[in-house]
Amino acid sequence: MFGSGKDKNTPAPFSASKQIDTVIAEQCTLEGDLTTQNSIKLDGRIHGTLRCEGSAVIGETGLVKGDVYASDLLVLGRLEGNVHAGRLHLQSTAQIQGNIEAETLQVDPGARYQGSVTMRVPNAASTPLLPGSESATAKA
């Protein structure tokens, strides 16, 4: 009967409760690039590029030393590299050292990042451009 007062065009907030298809446990370290079409939660370490067409969560114990490309990215841990995301949410424990490029950015009090931030204009595609894709060359 009464509206919620929210703009219907505003995307729903990122929720860590969405189904996670892949989990990298705290005890695991991956040396090399990781690409997934689904979602991922990282509590361990990745030394390489992370490409995720779905949702990605870097947990409090998670560390990425490399660039991250994701549609939705929730950061609670550390990221040492550049971020290319549709929606990015930095929770209070997040630490990013690198440049950020995103359509939307939410920064909770206490989150830290060092680097430049570029806000991308939303386009028809819901996923960010991945390196080497045909759309990426058209952007330049």
CSV table of C-alpha atoms in Angstrom, one decimal:
chain,number,residue,atom,x,y,z
A,1,MET,CA,0.0,0.0,0.0
A,2,PHE,CA,2.8,2.4,0.9
A,3,GLY,CA,5.9,2.7,-1.2
A,4,SER,CA,9.3,1.9,0.3
A,5,GLY,CA,10.6,5.3,-0.7
A,6,LYS,CA,13.4,3.7,-2.7
A,7,ASP,CA,14.0,4.6,-6.3
A,8,LYS,CA,13.0,1.5,-8.4
A,9,ASN,CA,16.0,2.2,-10.7
A,10,THR,CA,18.5,1.9,-7.8
A,11,PRO,CA,20.1,-1.5,-7.8
A,12,ALA,CA,19.6,-3.7,-4.8
A,13,PRO,CA,22.5,-3.6,-2.3
A,14,PHE,CA,25.1,-6.3,-2.6
A,15,SER,CA,24.3,-9.2,-0.4
A,16,ALA,CA,26.9,-11.8,0.7
A,17,SER,CA,24.0,-14.1,1.3
A,18,LYS,CA,23.7,-14.7,-2.4
A,19,GLN,CA,24.7,-18.2,-3.5
A,20,ILE,CA,28.4,-18.7,-3.7
A,21,ASP,CA,29.6,-21.2,-6.2
A,22,THR,CA,33.3,-21.3,-5.5
A,23,VAL,CA,35.1,-20.9,-2.1
A,24,ILE,CA,38.9,-20.4,-1.7
A,25,ALA,CA,39.5,-21.3,1.9
A,26,GLU,CA,41.8,-19.3,4.3
A,27,GLN,CA,44.5,-22.0,4.1
A,28,CYS,CA,44.7,-21.9,0.3
A,29,THR,CA,47.0,-19.8,-1.9
A,30,LEU,CA,46.5,-19.7,-5.7
A,31,GLU,CA,49.4,-18.7,-7.8
A,32,GLY,CA,48.1,-17.5,-11.2
A,33,ASP,CA,45.0,-16.1,-12.8
A,34,LEU,CA,41.5,-17.3,-11.9
A,35,THR,CA,38.5,-16.8,-14.2
A,36,THR,CA,34.9,-17.8,-13.3
A,37,GLN,CA,31.5,-17.3,-14.8
A,38,ASN,CA,29.8,-17.7,-11.4
A,39,SER,CA,30.4,-16.3,-8.0
A,40,ILE,CA,33.4,-16.7,-5.7
A,41,LYS,CA,34.3,-16.1,-2.0
A,42,LEU,CA,37.9,-15.7,-1.2
A,43,ASP,CA,39.2,-16.2,2.3
A,44,GLY,CA,42.6,-17.3,1.1
A,45,ARG,CA,45.1,-15.7,-1.2
A,46,ILE,CA,45.3,-15.1,-5.0
A,47,HIS,CA,48.5,-13.9,-6.6
A,48,GLY,CA,47.2,-13.1,-10.0
A,49,THR,CA,44.3,-11.6,-11.8
A,50,LEU,CA,40.7,-12.5,-10.6
A,51,ARG,CA,38.0,-12.3,-13.3
A,52,CYS,CA,34.5,-13.0,-12.1
A,53,GLU,CA,31.4,-12.5,-14.3
A,54,GLY,CA,29.2,-13.0,-11.2
A,55,SER,CA,29.6,-11.8,-7.6
A,56,ALA,CA,32.9,-11.8,-5.8
A,57,VAL,CA,33.5,-11.5,-2.1
A,58,ILE,CA,37.0,-11.0,-0.7
A,59,GLY,CA,36.6,-12.1,3.0
A,60,GLU,CA,38.3,-10.5,6.0
A,61,THR,CA,41.2,-13.0,5.7
A,62,GLY,CA,41.3,-12.7,1.9
A,63,LEU,CA,44.1,-11.2,-0.1
A,64,VAL,CA,44.4,-10.5,-3.8
A,65,LYS,CA,47.7,-9.4,-5.2
A,66,GLY,CA,46.6,-8.6,-8.8
A,67,ASP,CA,43.7,-6.9,-10.6
A,68,VAL,CA,40.1,-7.8,-10.0
A,69,TYR,CA,37.3,-7.7,-12.6
A,70,ALA,CA,33.8,-8.4,-11.3
A,71,SER,CA,30.2,-7.5,-11.9
A,72,ASP,CA,29.6,-7.2,-8.1
A,73,LEU,CA,32.5,-7.0,-5.7
A,74,LEU,CA,32.3,-6.9,-1.9
A,75,VAL,CA,35.6,-6.3,-0.1
A,76,LEU,CA,36.2,-7.1,3.5
A,77,GLY,CA,39.9,-8.0,3.2
A,78,ARG,CA,42.9,-6.7,1.3
A,79,LEU,CA,43.4,-6.1,-2.4
A,80,GLU,CA,46.7,-4.9,-3.9
A,81,GLY,CA,45.8,-4.2,-7.5
A,82,ASN,CA,43.3,-2.3,-9.7
A,83,VAL,CA,39.6,-2.9,-9.5
A,84,HIS,CA,37.2,-2.9,-12.4
A,85,ALA,CA,33.6,-3.6,-11.2
A,86,GLY,CA,30.0,-2.8,-11.9
A,87,ARG,CA,29.1,-2.4,-8.2
A,88,LEU,CA,31.8,-2.2,-5.5
A,89,HIS,CA,31.2,-2.2,-1.8
A,90,LEU,CA,34.1,-1.6,0.6
A,91,GLN,CA,33.2,-2.7,4.2
A,92,SER,CA,34.9,-1.2,7.2
A,93,THR,CA,37.7,-3.8,7.2
A,94,ALA,CA,38.5,-3.4,3.5
A,95,GLN,CA,42.0,-2.2,2.4
A,96,ILE,CA,42.7,-1.5,-1.3
A,97,GLN,CA,45.9,-0.3,-2.8
A,98,GLY,CA,45.2,0.4,-6.4
A,99,ASN,CA,43.0,2.3,-8.8
A,100,ILE,CA,39.2,1.8,-8.8
A,101,GLU,CA,36.9,1.9,-11.8
A,102,ALA,CA,33.2,1.2,-11.0
A,103,GLU,CA,29.7,2.1,-11.9
A,104,THR,CA,28.6,2.4,-8.2
A,105,LEU,CA,30.8,2.6,-5.1
A,106,GLN,CA,29.8,2.2,-1.5
A,107,VAL,CA,32.5,2.9,1.2
A,108,ASP,CA,31.7,2.1,4.8
A,109,PRO,CA,33.4,4.1,7.6
A,110,GLY,CA,36.8,2.6,8.3
A,111,ALA,CA,37.4,1.2,4.8
A,112,ARG,CA,40.7,2.4,3.3
A,113,TYR,CA,41.8,2.7,-0.2
A,114,GLN,CA,44.8,4.4,-1.9
A,115,GLY,CA,44.6,5.2,-5.6
A,116,SER,CA,42.3,7.0,-8.0
A,117,VAL,CA,38.6,6.4,-8.4
A,118,THR,CA,36.9,6.6,-11.8
A,119,MET,CA,33.1,6.3,-11.9
A,120,ARG,CA,32.0,4.6,-15.1
A,121,VAL,CA,28.7,5.4,-16.8
A,122,PRO,CA,26.4,2.4,-16.6
A,123,ASN,CA,26.0,0.7,-20.0
A,124,ALA,CA,23.7,-1.9,-21.4
A,125,ALA,CA,26.0,-4.8,-20.4
A,126,SER,CA,25.8,-5.6,-16.7
A,127,THR,CA,29.4,-7.0,-16.5
A,128,PRO,CA,32.5,-4.9,-16.7
A,129,LEU,CA,34.7,-5.2,-19.7
A,130,LEU,CA,37.3,-7.9,-19.4
A,131,PRO,CA,40.7,-7.5,-21.0
A,132,GLY,CA,40.8,-9.1,-24.4
A,133,SER,CA,37.1,-9.0,-25.1
A,134,GLU,CA,35.8,-7.5,-28.3
A,135,SER,CA,33.9,-4.8,-26.3
A,136,ALA,CA,37.1,-3.8,-24.5
A,137,THR,CA,38.7,-2.7,-27.7
A,138,ALA,CA,35.6,-0.7,-28.7
A,139,LYS,CA,35.8,1.3,-25.5
A,140,ALA,CA,39.2,2.8,-26.3
